[in-house]
PDB file of C-alpha atoms in Angstrom:
ATOM      1  CA  MET A   1       0.179  -0.078   0.003  1.00 41.00           C
ATOM      2  CA  SER A   2       1.468   3.309  -1.032  1.00 47.00           C
ATOM      3  CA  MET A   3       1.991   6.015   1.785  1.00 50.00           C
ATOM      4  CA  ALA A   4      -0.889   8.210  -0.011  1.00 47.00           C
ATOM      5  CA  LYS A   5      -3.387   5.276   0.121  1.00 47.00           C
ATOM      6  CA  SER A   6      -2.302   4.435   4.181  1.00 62.00           C
ATOM      7  CA  MET A   7      -2.695   8.234   5.295  1.00 79.00           C
ATOM      8  CA  GLU A   8      -5.753   9.172   3.421  1.00 86.00           C
ATOM      9  CA  ASN A   9      -9.097   7.772   2.923  1.00 89.00           C
ATOM     10  CA  LEU A  10      -9.974   8.280  -0.654  1.00 93.00           C
ATOM     11  CA  SER A  11     -13.477   6.917  -0.380  1.00 94.00           C
ATOM     12  CA  GLY A  12     -16.032   9.271  -1.884  1.00 96.00           C
ATOM     13  CA  ARG A  13     -13.123  11.303  -3.585  1.00 97.00           C
ATOM     14  CA  SER A  14     -12.991  11.643  -7.836  1.00 96.00           C
ATOM     15  CA  GLY A  15     -11.378   8.773  -9.258  1.00 95.00           C
ATOM     16  CA  HIS A  16     -12.588   6.696  -6.340  1.00 96.00           C
ATOM     17  CA  LEU A  17     -16.264   6.745  -6.743  1.00 98.00           C
ATOM     18  CA  THR A  18     -18.396   3.626  -6.843  1.00 98.00           C
ATOM     19  CA  ALA A  19     -20.976   3.748  -9.879  1.00 98.00           C
ATOM     20  CA  GLU A  20     -23.822   5.118  -7.188  1.00 98.00           C
ATOM     21  CA  GLN A  21     -21.711   7.646  -5.965  1.00 98.00           C
ATOM     22  CA  SER A  22     -20.882   8.610  -9.232  1.00 98.00           C
ATOM     23  CA  ALA A  23     -24.495   8.795 -10.377  1.00 98.00           C
ATOM     24  CA  THR A  24     -25.263  10.906  -7.103  1.00 98.00           C
ATOM     25  CA  LEU A  25     -22.536  13.363  -8.156  1.00 98.00           C
ATOM     26  CA  GLU A  26     -24.505  13.827 -11.483  1.00 98.00           C
ATOM     27  CA  GLN A  27     -27.728  14.148  -9.950  1.00 98.00           C
ATOM     28  CA  LEU A  28     -26.932  16.513  -7.257  1.00 98.00           C
ATOM     29  CA  LYS A  29     -24.981  18.625 -10.140  1.00 98.00           C
ATOM     30  CA  ASN A  30     -28.427  18.613 -11.921  1.00 97.00           C
ATOM     31  CA  ILE A  31     -30.543  19.614  -9.336  1.00 97.00           C
ATOM     32  CA  LEU A  32     -28.052  22.636  -8.518  1.00 98.00           C
ATOM     33  CA  ALA A  33     -28.063  23.814 -11.944  1.00 96.00           C
ATOM     34  CA  ALA A  34     -31.757  23.742 -12.048  1.00 96.00           C
ATOM     35  CA  GLU A  35     -32.364  25.676  -8.809  1.00 96.00           C
ATOM     36  CA  GLU A  36     -33.287  29.116  -9.304  1.00 96.00           C
ATOM     37  CA  GLY A  37     -31.838  29.273 -12.924  1.00 93.00           C
ATOM     38  CA  GLY A  38     -28.142  28.161 -11.544  1.00 93.00           C
ATOM     39  CA  LYS A  39     -27.913  30.756  -9.004  1.00 96.00           C
ATOM     40  CA  TYR A  40     -25.903  28.679  -6.554  1.00 97.00           C
ATOM     41  CA  TYR A  41     -23.898  26.294  -8.840  1.00 97.00           C
ATOM     42  CA  ASN A  42     -21.746  27.213 -12.024  1.00 95.00           C
ATOM     43  CA  GLN A  43     -19.879  24.034 -13.508  1.00 93.00           C
ATOM     44  CA  GLU A  44     -16.948  26.472 -14.511  1.00 94.00           C
ATOM     45  CA  LEU A  45     -16.598  27.575 -11.188  1.00 94.00           C
ATOM     46  CA  HIS A  46     -17.259  24.942  -9.015  1.00 97.00           C
ATOM     47  CA  SER A  47     -15.441  21.439  -9.338  1.00 97.00           C
ATOM     48  CA  ASP A  48     -16.469  17.976  -8.703  1.00 98.00           C
ATOM     49  CA  HIS A  49     -13.775  17.996  -6.049  1.00 98.00           C
ATOM     50  CA  GLN A  50     -15.766  20.818  -4.151  1.00 98.00           C
ATOM     51  CA  LEU A  51     -19.067  19.281  -4.447  1.00 98.00           C
ATOM     52  CA  LEU A  52     -17.579  15.759  -3.266  1.00 98.00           C
ATOM     53  CA  ARG A  53     -16.285  17.553  -0.258  1.00 98.00           C
ATOM     54  CA  PHE A  54     -19.960  18.356   0.725  1.00 98.00           C
ATOM     55  CA  LEU A  55     -21.630  14.880  -0.451  1.00 98.00           C
ATOM     56  CA  ARG A  56     -19.282  13.237   1.680  1.00 97.00           C
ATOM     57  CA  ALA A  57     -19.869  15.660   4.457  1.00 96.00           C
ATOM     58  CA  ARG A  58     -23.457  14.535   4.528  1.00 96.00           C
ATOM     59  CA  LYS A  59     -23.005  10.830   3.596  1.00 96.00           C
ATOM     60  CA  PHE A  60     -23.817  11.079  -0.302  1.00 98.00           C
ATOM     61  CA  ASP A  61     -27.558  12.480   1.028  1.00 98.00           C
ATOM     62  CA  ILE A  62     -28.663  14.660  -1.764  1.00 98.00           C
ATOM     63  CA  PRO A  63     -31.541  16.798   0.205  1.00 98.00           C
ATOM     64  CA  ALA A  64     -28.989  17.236   2.851  1.00 98.00           C
ATOM     65  CA  SER A  65     -25.841  18.029   0.664  1.00 98.00           C
ATOM     66  CA  LYS A  66     -27.971  20.408  -1.222  1.00 98.00           C
ATOM     67  CA  LYS A  67     -28.897  22.099   1.606  1.00 98.00           C
ATOM     68  CA  MET A  68     -25.371  22.855   2.678  1.00 98.00           C
ATOM     69  CA  TRP A  69     -24.416  23.712  -0.714  1.00 98.00           C
ATOM     70  CA  ILE A  70     -26.802  26.118  -1.135  1.00 98.00           C
ATOM     71  CA  ASP A  71     -26.309  27.688   2.739  1.00 98.00           C
ATOM     72  CA  CYS A  72     -22.715  27.833   2.133  1.00 98.00           C
ATOM     73  CA  GLN A  73     -22.960  29.656  -1.252  1.00 98.00           C
ATOM     74  CA  ILE A  74     -25.623  32.081   0.773  1.00 98.00           C
ATOM     75  CA  TRP A  75     -23.207  32.436   3.357  1.00 98.00           C
ATOM     76  CA  ARG A  76     -20.144  33.304   1.071  1.00 98.00           C
ATOM     77  CA  LYS A  77     -21.871  36.266  -0.347  1.00 97.00           C
ATOM     78  CA  GLU A  78     -23.172  37.654   2.855  1.00 98.00           C
ATOM     79  CA  PHE A  79     -19.456  37.442   4.319  1.00 97.00           C
ATOM     80  CA  GLY A  80     -17.715  38.450   1.169  1.00 98.00           C
ATOM     81  CA  ALA A  81     -15.535  34.955   1.240  1.00 98.00           C
ATOM     82  CA  ASP A  82     -15.083  35.359  -2.472  1.00 97.00           C
ATOM     83  CA  ASP A  83     -12.954  38.608  -2.409  1.00 97.00           C
ATOM     84  CA  ILE A  84     -11.866  38.486   0.996  1.00 98.00           C
ATOM     85  CA  LEU A  85      -8.566  38.091   0.246  1.00 97.00           C
ATOM     86  CA  GLU A  86      -8.259  41.057  -1.813  1.00 96.00           C
ATOM     87  CA  THR A  87     -10.312  43.232   0.619  1.00 96.00           C
ATOM     88  CA  PHE A  88      -9.868  42.124   4.262  1.00 97.00           C
ATOM     89  CA  GLU A  89      -7.053  44.298   6.181  1.00 96.00           C
ATOM     90  CA  PHE A  90      -5.833  42.984   9.201  1.00 96.00           C
ATOM     91  CA  PRO A  91      -3.387  45.673  10.831  1.00 96.00           C
ATOM     92  CA  GLU A  92      -3.246  43.969  14.152  1.00 97.00           C
ATOM     93  CA  TYR A  93      -1.582  40.946  12.445  1.00 95.00           C
ATOM     94  CA  MET A  94       1.476  41.340  14.543  1.00 95.00           C
ATOM     95  CA  GLN A  95      -0.460  41.546  17.605  1.00 96.00           C
ATOM     96  CA  ALA A  96      -2.347  38.542  17.049  1.00 95.00           C
ATOM     97  CA  MET A  97       0.071  36.189  15.741  1.00 95.00           C
ATOM     98  CA  LYS A  98       1.940  36.937  19.227  1.00 95.00           C
ATOM     99  CA  PHE A  99      -0.910  36.456  21.415  1.00 95.00           C
ATOM    100  CA  TYR A 100      -2.700  33.789  19.429  1.00 94.00           C
ATOM    101  CA  PRO A 101       0.346  31.828  17.574  1.00 95.00           C
ATOM    102  CA  ARG A 102      -0.737  29.539  14.643  1.00 96.00           C
ATOM    103  CA  PHE A 103       1.355  29.026  11.584  1.00 97.00           C
ATOM    104  CA  TYR A 104       1.790  26.479   8.714  1.00 98.00           C
ATOM    105  CA  HIS A 105       5.146  24.914   8.229  1.00 98.00           C
ATOM    106  CA  GLN A 106       6.214  22.456   5.542  1.00 98.00           C
ATOM    107  CA  THR A 107       3.971  19.600   4.299  1.00 98.00           C
ATOM    108  CA  ASP A 108       3.579  16.143   5.442  1.00 98.00           C
ATOM    109  CA  LYS A 109       4.646  12.859   3.919  1.00 98.00           C
ATOM    110  CA  ILE A 110       1.883  12.979   1.406  1.00 97.00           C
ATOM    111  CA  GLY A 111       2.467  16.481   0.521  1.00 98.00           C
ATOM    112  CA  ARG A 112      -0.568  17.961   2.683  1.00 98.00           C
ATOM    113  CA  PRO A 113       0.321  21.475   4.428  1.00 98.00           C
ATOM    114  CA  VAL A 114       0.870  21.112   7.964  1.00 98.00           C
ATOM    115  CA  TYR A 115      -1.014  23.615   9.991  1.00 98.00           C
ATOM    116  CA  ILE A 116       0.279  24.077  13.602  1.00 98.00           C
ATOM    117  CA  GLU A 117      -1.888  26.079  16.607  1.00 96.00           C
ATOM    118  CA  SER A 118      -0.342  26.564  19.917  1.00 94.00           C
ATOM    119  CA  LEU A 119      -3.678  26.929  21.815  1.00 89.00           C
ATOM    120  CA  GLY A 120      -1.976  26.672  25.014  1.00 88.00           C
ATOM    121  CA  ALA A 121      -0.137  29.903  24.480  1.00 91.00           C
ATOM    122  CA  LEU A 122      -3.435  31.771  23.483  1.00 91.00           C
ATOM    123  CA  ASP A 123      -3.493  34.911  25.603  1.00 90.00           C
ATOM    124  CA  LEU A 124      -7.164  35.741  25.266  1.00 89.00           C
ATOM    125  CA  GLN A 125      -7.123  39.086  27.180  1.00 91.00           C
ATOM    126  CA  LYS A 126      -4.350  40.557  25.317  1.00 95.00           C
ATOM    127  CA  LEU A 127      -5.824  39.075  22.099  1.00 94.00           C
ATOM    128  CA  MET A 128      -9.148  40.849  22.409  1.00 94.00           C
ATOM    129  CA  SER A 129      -7.719  43.772  23.467  1.00 96.00           C
ATOM    130  CA  SER A 130      -5.875  44.050  20.248  1.00 96.00           C
ATOM    131  CA  THR A 131      -8.692  42.959  17.905  1.00 96.00           C
ATOM    132  CA  THR A 132     -12.505  41.521  18.271  1.00 93.00           C
ATOM    133  CA  GLU A 133     -13.951  37.974  18.003  1.00 90.00           C
ATOM    134  CA  GLU A 134     -15.397  39.002  14.792  1.00 93.00           C
ATOM    135  CA  ARG A 135     -12.321  40.458  13.065  1.00 95.00           C
ATOM    136  CA  MET A 136     -10.529  37.123  14.324  1.00 94.00           C
ATOM    137  CA  GLN A 137     -13.576  34.913  12.500  1.00 93.00           C
ATOM    138  CA  ARG A 138     -13.176  37.391   9.587  1.00 96.00           C
ATOM    139  CA  ASN A 139      -9.036  36.589   9.747  1.00 96.00           C
ATOM    140  CA  HIS A 140     -10.133  32.760  10.078  1.00 96.00           C
ATOM    141  CA  VAL A 141     -12.037  32.757   6.977  1.00 98.00           C
ATOM    142  CA  HIS A 142      -9.272  34.872   5.409  1.00 98.00           C
ATOM    143  CA  GLU A 143      -6.844  32.156   6.101  1.00 97.00           C
ATOM    144  CA  TYR A 144      -9.085  29.292   4.701  1.00 98.00           C
ATOM    145  CA  GLU A 145      -9.384  30.915   1.308  1.00 98.00           C
ATOM    146  CA  ARG A 146      -5.776  31.295   1.422  1.00 98.00           C
ATOM    147  CA  LEU A 147      -5.306  27.577   2.116  1.00 98.00           C
ATOM    148  CA  ILE A 148      -7.429  26.683  -0.707  1.00 98.00           C
ATOM    149  CA  ARG A 149      -6.362  29.073  -3.256  1.00 98.00           C
ATOM    150  CA  TYR A 150      -2.632  29.361  -2.523  1.00 98.00           C
ATOM    151  CA  ARG A 151      -0.954  26.453  -0.178  1.00 98.00           C
ATOM    152  CA  LEU A 152      -3.326  23.775  -1.306  1.00 98.00           C
ATOM    153  CA  ALA A 153      -2.974  24.858  -5.079  1.00 98.00           C
ATOM    154  CA  ALA A 154       1.032  24.869  -4.695  1.00 98.00           C
ATOM    155  CA  CYS A 155       1.531  21.441  -2.559  1.00 98.00           C
ATOM    156  CA  ALA A 156      -1.112  20.124  -5.397  1.00 98.00           C
ATOM    157  CA  LEU A 157       1.191  21.077  -7.842  1.00 98.00           C
ATOM    158  CA  LYS A 158       4.465  19.686  -6.150  1.00 98.00           C
ATOM    159  CA  ALA A 159       2.600  16.436  -5.529  1.00 97.00           C
ATOM    160  CA  GLY A 160       1.128  15.846  -8.973  1.00 97.00           C
ATOM    161  CA  ARG A 161      -2.160  15.392  -7.747  1.00 97.00           C
ATOM    162  CA  HIS A 162      -5.149  16.948  -6.041  1.00 97.00           C
ATOM    163  CA  LEU A 163      -4.999  17.845  -2.630  1.00 98.00           C
ATOM    164  CA  GLU A 164      -7.773  19.240  -0.554  1.00 97.00           C
ATOM    165  CA  GLN A 165      -7.076  18.658   2.998  1.00 98.00           C
ATOM    166  CA  SER A 166      -4.187  19.985   5.615  1.00 98.00           C
ATOM    167  CA  LEU A 167      -2.690  18.061   8.494  1.00 98.00           C
ATOM    168  CA  VAL A 168      -3.041  19.865  11.988  1.00 97.00           C
ATOM    169  CA  ILE A 169      -1.318  19.947  15.277  1.00 98.00           C
ATOM    170  CA  LEU A 170      -2.741  21.480  17.975  1.00 95.00           C
ATOM    171  CA  ASP A 171      -0.645  22.053  20.946  1.00 95.00           C
ATOM    172  CA  LEU A 172      -2.025  22.278  24.350  1.00 91.00           C
ATOM    173  CA  LYS A 173       1.546  22.698  26.140  1.00 92.00           C
ATOM    174  CA  GLY A 174       0.769  25.664  29.171  1.00 87.00           C
ATOM    175  CA  ILE A 175      -3.166  25.632  28.872  1.00 83.00           C
ATOM    176  CA  ALA A 176      -4.888  25.782  31.741  1.00 76.00           C
ATOM    177  CA  LEU A 177      -8.476  24.173  31.806  1.00 69.00           C
ATOM    178  CA  SER A 178      -9.618  26.582  34.457  1.00 70.00           C
ATOM    179  CA  THR A 179      -9.290  29.311  31.536  1.00 70.00           C
ATOM    180  CA  PHE A 180     -10.779  26.894  28.825  1.00 71.00           C
ATOM    181  CA  SER A 181     -14.041  28.319  29.112  1.00 70.00           C
ATOM    182  CA  SER A 182     -13.123  31.718  28.171  1.00 72.00           C
ATOM    183  CA  VAL A 183     -11.429  29.839  24.872  1.00 76.00           C
ATOM    184  CA  TYR A 184     -14.464  27.947  24.260  1.00 75.00           C
ATOM    185  CA  GLY A 185     -16.158  30.785  22.460  1.00 77.00           C
ATOM    186  CA  ILE A 186     -13.329  31.249  19.719  1.00 80.00           C
ATOM    187  CA  VAL A 187     -12.774  27.125  19.389  1.00 81.00           C
ATOM    188  CA  LYS A 188     -17.016  27.011  18.764  1.00 83.00           C
ATOM    189  CA  SER A 189     -16.869  29.832  16.021  1.00 87.00           C
ATOM    190  CA  VAL A 190     -14.027  28.751  14.042  1.00 88.00           C
ATOM    191  CA  THR A 191     -15.248  24.932  14.488  1.00 88.00           C
ATOM    192  CA  ALA A 192     -18.870  26.099  13.286  1.00 91.00           C
ATOM    193  CA  ILE A 193     -16.960  27.998  10.412  1.00 95.00           C
ATOM    194  CA  ALA A 194     -15.104  24.915   9.407  1.00 94.00           C
ATOM    195  CA  GLN A 195     -17.756  22.204   9.554  1.00 93.00           C
ATOM    196  CA  ASP A 196     -20.461  24.400   7.565  1.00 96.00           C
ATOM    197  CA  TYR A 197     -18.357  26.056   5.111  1.00 98.00           C
ATOM    198  CA  TYR A 198     -15.335  24.374   4.585  1.00 98.00           C
ATOM    199  CA  PRO A 199     -16.199  20.691   4.970  1.00 96.00           C
ATOM    200  CA  GLU A 200     -13.791  17.924   4.440  1.00 96.00           C
ATOM    201  CA  MET A 201     -10.527  19.779   4.955  1.00 97.00           C
ATOM    202  CA  LEU A 202      -9.045  18.354   7.557  1.00 95.00           C
ATOM    203  CA  GLY A 203      -7.199  15.170   6.822  1.00 96.00           C
ATOM    204  CA  LYS A 204      -5.824  14.650  10.464  1.00 96.00           C
ATOM    205  CA  MET A 205      -5.342  16.232  13.432  1.00 95.00           C
ATOM    206  CA  PHE A 206      -2.848  15.436  16.649  1.00 97.00           C
ATOM    207  CA  VAL A 207      -3.898  17.152  20.021  1.00 93.00           C
ATOM    208  CA  ILE A 208      -0.709  17.118  21.810  1.00 96.00           C
ATOM    209  CA  ASN A 209       0.675  17.724  25.311  1.00 94.00           C
ATOM    210  CA  ALA A 210      -2.916  17.272  26.309  1.00 89.00           C
ATOM    211  CA  PRO A 211      -3.295  17.317  30.345  1.00 86.00           C
ATOM    212  CA  MET A 212      -4.655  14.382  32.223  1.00 79.00           C
ATOM    213  CA  LEU A 213      -7.847  16.286  32.921  1.00 75.00           C
ATOM    214  CA  PHE A 214      -8.328  17.303  29.229  1.00 78.00           C
ATOM    215  CA  THR A 215     -10.799  14.380  28.835  1.00 71.00           C
ATOM    216  CA  GLY A 216     -13.758  16.930  30.547  1.00 73.00           C
ATOM    217  CA  VAL A 217     -12.855  19.329  27.886  1.00 76.00           C
ATOM    218  CA  TRP A 218     -12.757  17.265  25.149  1.00 81.00           C
ATOM    219  CA  SER A 219     -16.395  15.710  26.323  1.00 81.00           C
ATOM    220  CA  LEU A 220     -17.326  19.595  25.731  1.00 78.00           C
ATOM    221  CA  VAL A 221     -15.657  19.853  22.293  1.00 81.00           C
ATOM    222  CA  LYS A 222     -16.632  16.327  20.941  1.00 85.00           C
ATOM    223  CA  PRO A 223     -20.299  17.540  20.364  1.00 85.00           C
ATOM    224  CA  LEU A 224     -19.452  20.217  18.106  1.00 81.00           C
ATOM    225  CA  LEU A 225     -17.771  17.850  15.990  1.00 83.00           C
ATOM    226  CA  ASP A 226     -19.185  15.275  13.614  1.00 84.00           C
ATOM    227  CA  GLU A 227     -18.125  11.384  13.808  1.00 85.00           C
ATOM    228  CA  ALA A 228     -15.861  11.538  10.697  1.00 84.00           C
ATOM    229  CA  THR A 229     -13.948  14.840  12.041  1.00 86.00           C
ATOM    230  CA  VAL A 230     -13.800  13.003  15.661  1.00 88.00           C
ATOM    231  CA  ASN A 231     -12.411   9.915  13.805  1.00 90.00           C
ATOM    232  CA  LYS A 232      -9.216  11.750  12.442  1.00 93.00           C
ATOM    233  CA  ILE A 233      -8.432  13.539  15.648  1.00 93.00           C
ATOM    234  CA  ASN A 234      -5.645  11.522  18.139  1.00 94.00           C
ATOM    235  CA  ILE A 235      -5.312  13.162  21.621  1.00 92.00           C
ATOM    236  CA  LEU A 236      -1.568  12.894  22.629  1.00 93.00           C
ATOM    237  CA  GLY A 237       0.273  13.718  25.877  1.00 92.00           C
ATOM    238  CA  SER A 238       3.482  14.695  26.004  1.00 94.00           C
ATOM    239  CA  ASN A 239       5.024  11.253  24.297  1.00 95.00           C
ATOM    240  CA  TYR A 240       3.951  12.598  20.676  1.00 97.00           C
ATOM    241  CA  ALA A 241       7.132  12.433  18.691  1.00 98.00           C
ATOM    242  CA  ASP A 242       7.076   9.035  17.413  1.00 97.00           C
ATOM    243  CA  LYS A 243       3.332   9.692  16.181  1.00 97.00           C
ATOM    244  CA  LEU A 244       4.382  12.892  14.719  1.00 98.00           C
ATOM    245  CA  LEU A 245       6.889  11.773  12.682  1.00 98.00           C
ATOM    246  CA  GLU A 246       4.865   8.838  11.466  1.00 97.00           C
ATOM    247  CA  CYS A 247       3.255  11.127   9.067  1.00 98.00           C
ATOM    248  CA  VAL A 248       5.991  14.235   8.963  1.00 98.00           C
ATOM    249  CA  ASP A 249       9.582  14.210   7.878  1.00 98.00           C
ATOM    250  CA  ALA A 250      11.902  14.841  10.471  1.00 98.00           C
ATOM    251  CA  ASP A 251      13.536  17.167   8.451  1.00 98.00           C
ATOM    252  CA  LYS A 252      10.258  18.963   8.020  1.00 98.00           C
ATOM    253  CA  LEU A 253       9.152  18.972  11.669  1.00 98.00           C
ATOM    254  CA  PRO A 254      10.042  21.502  13.979  1.00 98.00           C
ATOM    255  CA  ALA A 255      12.793  20.475  16.583  1.00 98.00           C
ATOM    256  CA  PHE A 256      10.453  21.555  19.523  1.00 97.00           C
ATOM    257  CA  PHE A 257       8.063  18.791  18.513  1.00 98.00           C
ATOM    258  CA  GLY A 258      10.819  16.232  17.869  1.00 98.00           C
ATOM    259  CA  GLY A 259      11.835  16.831  14.500  1.00 98.00           C
ATOM    260  CA  LYS A 260      14.905  17.894  13.155  1.00 98.00           C
ATOM    261  CA  CYS A 261      13.812  21.574  11.357  1.00 98.00           C
ATOM    262  CA  LYS A 262      15.482  24.793  12.639  1.00 97.00           C
ATOM    263  CA  CYS A 263      14.594  27.652  10.458  1.00 96.00           C
ATOM    264  CA  ALA A 264      16.715  30.762  10.939  1.00 93.00           C
ATOM    265  CA  GLY A 265      14.166  33.065  12.946  1.00 92.00           C
ATOM    266  CA  GLY A 266      12.215  30.133  14.079  1.00 96.00           C
ATOM    267  CA  CYS A 267      10.181  27.714  12.861  1.00 97.00           C
ATOM    268  CA  GLU A 268       7.080  29.479  14.314  1.00 95.00           C
ATOM    269  CA  ASN A 269       7.822  32.459  11.838  1.00 93.00           C
ATOM    270  CA  SER A 270       8.871  30.982   8.806  1.00 94.00           C
ATOM    271  CA  ASP A 271       5.714  30.107   7.259  1.00 96.00           C
ATOM    272  CA  ILE A 272       7.803  27.435   4.951  1.00 97.00           C
ATOM    273  CA  GLY A 273       6.355  25.091   2.499  1.00 98.00           C
ATOM    274  CA  PRO A 274       5.665  24.912  -1.621  1.00 98.00           C
ATOM    275  CA  TRP A 275       3.767  28.080  -1.706  1.00 98.00           C
ATOM    276  CA  CYS A 276       6.933  30.281  -1.241  1.00 96.00           C
ATOM    277  CA  ASP A 277       9.758  28.039  -0.978  1.00 96.00           C
ATOM    278  CA  GLY A 278      10.761  28.501  -4.780  1.00 96.00           C
ATOM    279  CA  SER A 279      10.130  24.395  -5.537  1.00 97.00           C
ATOM    280  CA  VAL A 280       7.006  25.259  -7.623  1.00 98.00           C
ATOM    281  CA  GLU A 281       7.030  27.588 -10.607  1.00 97.00           C
ATOM    282  CA  GLY A 282       5.259  30.610 -10.017  1.00 96.00           C
ATOM    283  CA  TYR A 283       5.116  30.751  -6.407  1.00 97.00           C
ATOM    284  CA  PRO A 284       5.199  32.790  -4.454  1.00 97.00           C
ATOM    285  CA  LYS A 285       2.587  35.000  -5.491  1.00 96.00           C
ATOM    286  CA  GLU A 286       2.583  38.387  -4.110  1.00 94.00           C
ATOM    287  CA  GLU A 287      -1.149  38.745  -3.777  1.00 95.00           C
ATOM    288  CA  PHE A 288      -1.400  36.443  -1.413  1.00 96.00           C
ATOM    289  CA  GLU A 289       1.410  37.330   0.637  1.00 95.00           C
ATOM    290  CA  ARG A 290      -0.355  40.661   1.285  1.00 92.00           C
ATOM    291  CA  GLN A 291      -1.268  40.725   4.889  1.00 91.00           C
ATOM    292  CA  ALA A 292       2.095  39.240   5.769  1.00 89.00           C
ATOM    293  CA  VAL A 293       4.260  41.811   3.938  1.00 90.00           C
ATOM    294  CA  LYS A 294       1.908  45.019   4.765  1.00 92.00           C
ATOM    295  CA  TYR A 295       1.597  44.523   8.474  1.00 93.00           C
ATOM    296  CA  GLY A 296       4.317  41.867   9.283  1.00 88.00           C
ATOM    297  CA  ALA A 297       7.060  43.365   7.297  1.00 78.00           C
ATOM    298  CA  LEU A 298       7.879  39.923   5.732  1.00 83.00           C
ATOM    299  CA  ASP A 299       9.814  39.851   2.237  1.00 88.00           C
ATOM    300  CA  VAL A 300       7.488  38.007  -0.390  1.00 90.00           C
ATOM    301  CA  TYR A 301      10.533  35.935  -1.795  1.00 89.00           C
ATOM    302  CA  ARG A 302      12.407  35.346   2.055  1.00 88.00           C
ATOM    303  CA  HIS A 303      12.985  31.213   1.018  1.00 90.00           C
ATOM    304  CA  VAL A 304      13.623  31.732  -2.643  1.00 87.00           C
ATOM    305  CA  LYS A 305      17.374  30.967  -3.234  1.00 65.00           C
ATOM    306  CA  LYS A 306      19.052  33.940  -4.830  1.00 49.00           C
TER     307      LYS A 306
END
């Protein structure tokens, strides 16, 4: 079995559909194309890959998938998701990164971008003094759109195949369970956005440095997630390195997580991967690095060899 097949569940994806699933996909496309004159579906803009994510999220139930898709299209228009990369300004970029550390760093063994979030280092009081929950929500959507249109696009070109998911490492080191109730609001809002409007984009998640009493917190979070998502989440304590290294090569995993990577200036500040390291022709792209350059004073070509 290839590494890609062993780390990914390809069931229900383009090229791996049963005859029944293929028929369901075509039926959904026809239904959406006829809905209000094609108001919510454009075959030139919406790929089968996109539709299949919604179908998988609703177990190929056509009425449920149709509702989820249309609700998403309505939300995108109301929220402004289609042009958020061009319109959203986030001058509090540096403060938000300082008080809520989260970043992308390299790819896993099958080419998916690795997203790392240090929830244990979140200082909610200071974060909310520099921004608002609504603006953090918009930033979250901005980063989802950037993931799809920029990071995943570059990773797919490098891997030579379609990619639509990422590997997530959620670090709870330093988290105080007594303060989790205050963090719960942000976790709940971003989880709702992910599940309702960006389904089936989580490939695998490792929750590391989980304290012994985390089971109580997990019982609060678990109901927010669908069954398929729960099955992708691995809760680990402090002995997590071997598990991470099963999915991420040592030279791509930060040394502070048991790997060998020690980026100049810190892995948490590098944002390195196929989207900006010069390994994919046409990347990096300045329009997708706008926020980091404008408000983070980063060089778009920082990782490209001169």
